[in-house]
Every structure is written in structure tokens, then in C-alpha cells.
Amino acid sequence: MTAPRLPRHLGEIAVPCEPLPATTTMLEVEAILRAEPLSPGVIIQTESGYRLVSRNRLDREGSGPLGFGRALTARRTAAELVQPESLSIPADTAVDIAAEAALARPVEQRDEPVLVGWPDGRLGIAPVLDLLAAMAGRYARLSRTDALTGLSNRTVVQAEGQRRLDAGELAGVLHLGLDRFQDANDVLGHHGADVLLHRVAAALRETCGPANLAARLDGDQFLVLLAELPPGQTPQSVGRRVAAGIRGPHRIDGLPISVEVSIGACPADHHDVTVLQRRAAAAMRRAKNERTGVVEWTPGLDRTQRVDLRQLTELRTGLRNGHLRLHYQPLHDANTRVIHGVEALVRWQHPQRGLLPPGVFLPDAERSDVILELTDWVLAEALHQAARWHADGHHLPVSVNLPPAYLAQERAVPTILTLLDLERLRPSLLTVEITETAVLTNPDQVAAQLAELRLRGVRVAIDDFGTGYTSLGLLPRLPIDELKIDRSFVVQMHDSPAHATIIDSVIAIAKALNMTVVAEGVEDEPTAADLAKAGVDLLQGYHLNRPAPPEALTLDALVAA
């Protein structure tokens, strides 16, 4: 059942009234108020403006001293009894501000109603009791809700979660954290970021339905109490549906903004809701670190997360002991399917845990200076492999991802150019891939560094385009050769018209700016064919090739530059 909407502005509780002329007698005023028992008074138009005659004032004047007041005042005009000045407040004033103004009057006037004026010239009267009740109701509701989104707040979800758990009405908990939300603040500004949070909250409320309670904790963090699970589903599968429901795109200041989210899911298998929330939060952090979207809590997850510092130390040691490997994923011409280049992707051959994908260790590395040493190694190894292919007659371009921290160094460009010189490799055989986050960190500095690399012949690509918050206005300022459409759009292009539209828009923008378009995440032939028809230049994905060591690539299929 939906709670009744509480008034926010004074005009919502005011009673509209037609002003009476100053010559109206008190007898006539009494007759009007008898005919309209809900009216708190009348408005009189005097030479000095509009004034109020309230029921309270009329009763006081009518009783008079010794009970003769009514006989003395009955034939007097209303203008003779009005206050020298009535409190007049615009209709669009917030109820709490209007209540403060009413209470600031002298004690003898505090029970008098308030004169209300609308922009179109209409007038009305707001009873003080109604005004105070509205303010109290709003404050009571604000104590239970998040002021920005209107969702329940942390206090309510804690109490309601425990009540539902004790009553056997809680099936699970989801903890949501928006990915790269700081980028939204940087690009959209605080107002735009607040609008985005409001849109996400609305989508979350609609996706979850009335039976499940959605709340905003703080910042970009949300919580959902699941009342029940659909047959055959788990909190994790519900979390995936929620992630799809809030993804968007949401139009903010004319820009379509898609939202990626990391979700921790936890079944209601403990008697304390605080423990369930803590487990869901731990699973959400794991989802963020590994960039896996939705993670369901398991008993060993907390213990695994506590060894991050140990893993970072092991990574530093493994880097220096030669335990890292590069796998290469080809990029194919969309029409001929000939291999046009490869992207270098790092793996960690851990002595005990086996071959680890980048999602396991890169998030930790990016939060420390290890990422600088690791990127140096990836660049050196990738360029050395490109030089070996070149010596064998295969002029195969190679792409390397550069994290934001690496581009923030003044030595980034000299290091890259030095490595190219050492390998005697043409700069055009290297493409550096940057994320939208790297661009936003310092657009002017990044643009200058990329311009220098491009001047030397190195190609530049924006990776995962569409998942961040890059302003389209930045694209013409940046020396970009390629736009890589993120896989999250590609895998949904047949299920979501909005995602297909975004892909078409990106292609149109890239073509207008003479950029090559690469589509990531191509997992089936219909998708590959439709992307080629839409105008994508290069395709990359498991349908064509999985990342593999250099010796596993079929060199005969490589295109010669």
C-alpha cells in the first residue's frame, strides 16, 4: 500500500478564496462562513491591500466585553476589523519555511491563518494548524526517508530488515554500489550526479516492486531487502535482474548515461540482519574488485578479502620473479574477418593458485604503485613480442592498456618512446588504450601526452567507451584514433533497443571524427554480422578468438601491414 503523499508547498494546503470588497458587513461575513464551514476565514480587499478576517477573530470581536460585542459589531464592515497587516506568503514556499514564518509572529497572532498568493494572482488561506501538521508530517517522513531519492534510509532498513527476518519474511539482501560514480560528479557536476542518483533510485524502486524494500545508505550505495525469491532463483540471479533494470541509459543534461553497478547478494540465513548486511557489503566489494557484476556471499569470502595486502606483496614478488604472462586477443576486420591486430592482456601464473585472470589482482595493483611497475613490464613484453613477429615478417599491431596512474606520470611518454626505439619497432604498430577515467583525471595533461605519442606515430584508443561519464565535447579535443564500444552494450544489442541505439550513435560519432570503431564482447555470429552491417570496423570477442599465449596464435592468418 502506497503512503499518502505529504504536502511540500504551502499552496497544497491552502483553501482558495475570492476576495470580498471592503464594504462587506460582518453579518455578511458570518453568513459566508456558515455556508462554508471548512473555510478558515475570508479575504478582504482594502485600499492598502488584501487582509484576512479569520473565524477566530470574528468570534473574539463578536463576543466583546460583557457580551454586547456582536450587537455593536454586526453592522460594521469587515474592513474595520481586519488586522493592520496579514502574513502573506507565496504558494510555492516550502511548508516548513512557511511554518517557521507563522510561528515567528507575536504570540497573540500565532493562531491566525496565513494569506497565500499564487503566481497567477489567485489568493487563498492556509490554517496554521494544517500548516504545522504538514510540517510535522514531513519531518516525520524525512526521518524515515532519504531526502534526495525518497527511498527508505539506513535507520528504517535496519529496523524493518530485522522485523522481516524475525517474522520469516526476508529471503535475502542485496547491497549495490555504482561503479565509477566519482566520474559522474566530475563530468555532470554535483547537481547532475544527484539527478542521476534520483533516476537510479526510481529505476530501482520500479525493478524491485512493492514487496521488496529499497533503501539508499549513503553516496552511491543502496540496499534491497528481498521479501521472497521467484521459483528457482537465488539472490544472485535477482541481483542480475536488478542490475539490468537500473542500467539505463538515463538522460542527464541531454546525455544518455548508462550505469554499471556492482552487487553483493546474501541469502537470509542468519538471525541478525546486521550480519546479513555486512556479508552483502563484503560481496559487493568483491564484485567491484573483480569487476564481475554480481557476487553472492560465501563463508570463505570475508577471509579471502582480508588477504589483499598479502596478495599485493605476492604480486610484487611475482612481477620481479617472472611469474606474469601476456595473452593476446585478436581484433578482426568486421567484413573480411582477417586479423588486424591483437590486444595484450596480462595474466599471473601464481605458484600455488595457478593462472589468475586480471580481475583477481589488477584492482589491488591499481590502488598501489605496483601498477606502474606492472605497466612498464606489459609495455616492454608486448613491444618485444611485436618486434619478434615483425622480424618473422608479420607486421602485427599490438594494443596495450594504460591505467590512469601511469598517464599521470611525466615519464610515461618518454618510457614508451624509449621502448619502441630499443625494439626498433615502428610506432604505428603500437596502440595505447586509455579508459574514460584516465581522460577525466586530467584532460589537458592527458591530451598533451596523447598528442605527443600520436605525433610520433603511436595510435590511441578509448577503451570501454560508454561505461564512464566522458562528455562528448571532449572527444574532438583528444587525439583519438579508435573508439572501443564496451561489451556491456554489445551483448545486449539484440535484447535492448536502447543499447542498439547507443551503438549506432557511437558509430556515427566515430565516423564523423574519422575514428576506427572496435566492438568488444562479440560472442555469436548474428551479433558479429549485425555489427559489421552497422558500420563497426573491427570485432573482438570469444566468438572469434579467446585470449591466448603468442605461440598459440595462427600466424598464417595475420594480415601484413
CSV table of N, CA and C in Angstrom, one decimal, residues 198-258:
chain,number,residue,atom,x,y,z
A,198,HIS,N,18.9,10.1,-8.4
A,198,HIS,CA,17.4,10.1,-8.3
A,198,HIS,C,16.8,9.2,-9.4
A,199,ARG,N,17.4,9.2,-10.6
A,199,ARG,CA,16.9,8.3,-11.6
A,199,ARG,C,17.2,6.8,-11.3
A,200,VAL,N,18.4,6.6,-10.8
A,200,VAL,CA,18.7,5.2,-10.4
A,200,VAL,C,17.7,4.7,-9.3
A,201,ALA,N,17.5,5.6,-8.4
A,201,ALA,CA,16.5,5.2,-7.3
A,201,ALA,C,15.2,4.9,-7.8
A,202,ALA,N,14.7,5.7,-8.8
A,202,ALA,CA,13.4,5.4,-9.4
A,202,ALA,C,13.4,4.1,-10.1
A,203,ALA,N,14.4,3.8,-10.9
A,203,ALA,CA,14.5,2.6,-11.6
A,203,ALA,C,14.6,1.4,-10.6
A,204,LEU,N,15.3,1.6,-9.5
A,204,LEU,CA,15.5,0.5,-8.5
A,204,LEU,C,14.1,0.2,-7.9
A,205,ARG,N,13.4,1.3,-7.6
A,205,ARG,CA,12.1,1.1,-6.9
A,205,ARG,C,11.1,0.3,-7.9
A,206,GLU,N,11.2,0.7,-9.2
A,206,GLU,CA,10.3,0.0,-10.2
A,206,GLU,C,10.7,-1.4,-10.4
A,207,THR,N,12.0,-1.7,-10.5
A,207,THR,CA,12.5,-3.0,-10.8
A,207,THR,C,12.3,-4.0,-9.6
A,208,CYS,N,12.4,-3.5,-8.4
A,208,CYS,CA,12.3,-4.3,-7.2
A,208,CYS,C,10.8,-4.6,-6.9
A,209,GLY,N,9.9,-3.7,-7.2
A,209,GLY,CA,8.5,-3.9,-7.0
A,209,GLY,C,8.1,-3.6,-5.5
A,210,PRO,N,6.8,-3.5,-5.2
A,210,PRO,CA,6.4,-3.0,-3.9
A,210,PRO,C,6.7,-4.0,-2.8
A,211,ALA,N,6.9,-5.3,-3.0
A,211,ALA,CA,7.1,-6.2,-1.9
A,211,ALA,C,8.5,-6.1,-1.3
A,212,ASN,N,9.4,-5.7,-2.2
A,212,ASN,CA,10.8,-5.6,-1.7
A,212,ASN,C,11.1,-4.2,-1.3
A,213,LEU,N,11.9,-4.0,-0.2
A,213,LEU,CA,12.2,-2.6,0.3
A,213,LEU,C,13.5,-2.2,-0.2
A,214,ALA,N,13.5,-1.1,-1.0
A,214,ALA,CA,14.8,-0.5,-1.5
A,214,ALA,C,15.1,0.7,-0.6
A,215,ALA,N,16.4,0.9,-0.3
A,215,ALA,CA,16.9,2.0,0.5
A,215,ALA,C,18.2,2.5,0.0
A,216,ARG,N,18.4,3.8,0.3
A,216,ARG,CA,19.7,4.4,0.0
A,216,ARG,C,20.5,4.5,1.3
A,217,LEU,N,21.7,4.0,1.3
A,217,LEU,CA,22.5,4.1,2.5
A,217,LEU,C,23.2,5.4,2.6
A,218,ASP,N,24.1,5.7,1.6
A,218,ASP,CA,24.8,7.0,1.5
A,218,ASP,C,25.5,7.0,0.2
A,219,GLY,N,25.9,8.2,-0.3
A,219,GLY,CA,26.6,8.2,-1.5
A,219,GLY,C,26.0,7.4,-2.6
A,220,ASP,N,26.7,6.5,-3.2
A,220,ASP,CA,26.2,5.7,-4.3
A,220,ASP,C,25.9,4.3,-3.9
A,221,GLN,N,25.6,4.1,-2.6
A,221,GLN,CA,25.3,2.8,-2.0
A,221,GLN,C,23.9,2.6,-1.7
A,222,PHE,N,23.3,1.5,-2.2
A,222,PHE,CA,21.9,1.2,-2.0
A,222,PHE,C,21.8,-0.2,-1.4
A,223,LEU,N,20.6,-0.5,-0.8
A,223,LEU,CA,20.3,-1.8,-0.2
A,223,LEU,C,18.9,-2.2,-0.5
A,224,VAL,N,18.7,-3.5,-0.8
A,224,VAL,CA,17.4,-4.0,-1.1
A,224,VAL,C,17.1,-5.2,-0.2
A,225,LEU,N,16.0,-5.2,0.5
A,225,LEU,CA,15.5,-6.3,1.3
A,225,LEU,C,14.6,-7.1,0.4
A,226,LEU,N,14.9,-8.4,0.1
A,226,LEU,CA,14.1,-9.2,-0.7
A,226,LEU,C,13.1,-10.0,0.1
A,227,ALA,N,11.8,-9.7,-0.2
A,227,ALA,CA,10.7,-10.4,0.6
A,227,ALA,C,10.6,-11.8,0.2
A,228,GLU,N,10.8,-12.2,-1.0
A,228,GLU,CA,10.7,-13.5,-1.5
A,228,GLU,C,11.5,-13.7,-2.8
A,229,LEU,N,11.8,-14.9,-3.1
A,229,LEU,CA,12.6,-15.2,-4.3
A,229,LEU,C,11.7,-15.9,-5.3
A,230,PRO,N,11.7,-15.6,-6.6
A,230,PRO,CA,10.9,-16.3,-7.6
A,230,PRO,C,11.4,-17.7,-7.6
A,231,PRO,N,10.5,-18.7,-8.0
A,231,PRO,CA,10.9,-20.1,-8.0
A,231,PRO,C,12.1,-20.3,-8.9
A,232,GLY,N,13.0,-21.1,-8.3
A,232,GLY,CA,14.2,-21.5,-9.0
A,232,GLY,C,15.3,-20.4,-9.0
A,233,GLN,N,15.1,-19.2,-8.4
A,233,GLN,CA,16.1,-18.1,-8.4
A,233,GLN,C,16.8,-18.0,-7.1
A,234,THR,N,17.9,-17.3,-7.1
A,234,THR,CA,18.7,-17.1,-5.9
A,234,THR,C,18.9,-15.6,-5.8
A,235,PRO,N,19.3,-15.1,-4.6
A,235,PRO,CA,19.6,-13.6,-4.5
A,235,PRO,C,20.6,-13.1,-5.6
A,236,GLN,N,21.5,-14.0,-6.0
A,236,GLN,CA,22.4,-13.6,-7.1
A,236,GLN,C,21.7,-13.4,-8.4
A,237,SER,N,20.8,-14.3,-8.8
A,237,SER,CA,20.1,-14.1,-10.1
A,237,SER,C,19.1,-12.9,-10.0
A,238,VAL,N,18.5,-12.7,-8.8
A,238,VAL,CA,17.7,-11.5,-8.7
A,238,VAL,C,18.6,-10.2,-8.8
A,239,GLY,N,19.8,-10.3,-8.3
A,239,GLY,CA,20.7,-9.2,-8.4
A,239,GLY,C,21.1,-8.8,-9.8
A,240,ARG,N,21.2,-9.8,-10.7
A,240,ARG,CA,21.5,-9.6,-12.1
A,240,ARG,C,20.3,-8.9,-12.7
A,241,ARG,N,19.1,-9.3,-12.4
A,241,ARG,CA,17.9,-8.6,-12.9
A,241,ARG,C,17.8,-7.2,-12.5
A,242,VAL,N,18.2,-6.9,-11.2
A,242,VAL,CA,18.2,-5.6,-10.7
A,242,VAL,C,19.2,-4.7,-11.4
A,243,ALA,N,20.4,-5.3,-11.7
A,243,ALA,CA,21.5,-4.6,-12.4
A,243,ALA,C,21.0,-4.2,-13.8
A,244,ALA,N,20.3,-5.1,-14.5
A,244,ALA,CA,19.8,-4.8,-15.8
A,244,ALA,C,18.8,-3.7,-15.8
A,245,GLY,N,17.9,-3.7,-14.7
A,245,GLY,CA,16.8,-2.8,-14.6
A,245,GLY,C,17.2,-1.4,-14.4
A,246,ILE,N,18.4,-1.2,-13.7
A,246,ILE,CA,18.8,0.2,-13.4
A,246,ILE,C,19.9,0.7,-14.3
A,247,ARG,N,20.3,-0.1,-15.3
A,247,ARG,CA,21.4,0.3,-16.2
A,247,ARG,C,21.1,1.5,-17.0
A,248,GLY,N,19.9,1.7,-17.4
A,248,GLY,CA,19.6,2.8,-18.3
A,248,GLY,C,19.7,2.5,-19.7
A,249,PRO,N,20.0,3.5,-20.6
A,249,PRO,CA,20.6,4.8,-20.2
A,249,PRO,C,19.6,5.8,-19.6
A,250,HIS,N,20.1,6.6,-18.7
A,250,HIS,CA,19.4,7.7,-18.1
A,250,HIS,C,19.9,9.0,-18.8
A,251,ARG,N,18.9,9.8,-19.3
A,251,ARG,CA,19.3,11.1,-19.9
A,251,ARG,C,19.5,12.2,-18.9
A,252,ILE,N,20.7,12.7,-18.8
A,252,ILE,CA,21.1,13.7,-17.9
A,252,ILE,C,21.7,14.9,-18.6
A,253,ASP,N,21.1,16.0,-18.5
A,253,ASP,CA,21.6,17.2,-19.3
A,253,ASP,C,21.8,16.9,-20.8
A,254,GLY,N,20.9,16.1,-21.3
A,254,GLY,CA,20.9,15.8,-22.7
A,254,GLY,C,21.8,14.7,-23.1
A,255,LEU,N,22.5,14.1,-22.1
A,255,LEU,CA,23.4,13.0,-22.4
A,255,LEU,C,22.8,11.7,-21.9
A,256,PRO,N,22.9,10.6,-22.8
A,256,PRO,CA,22.4,9.3,-22.3
A,256,PRO,C,23.5,8.6,-21.4
A,257,ILE,N,23.3,8.5,-20.2
A,257,ILE,CA,24.2,7.9,-19.2
A,257,ILE,C,23.8,6.5,-18.8
A,258,SER,N,24.6,5.5,-19.1
A,258,SER,CA,24.4,4.2,-18.6
A,258,SER,C,25.1,4.0,-17.3
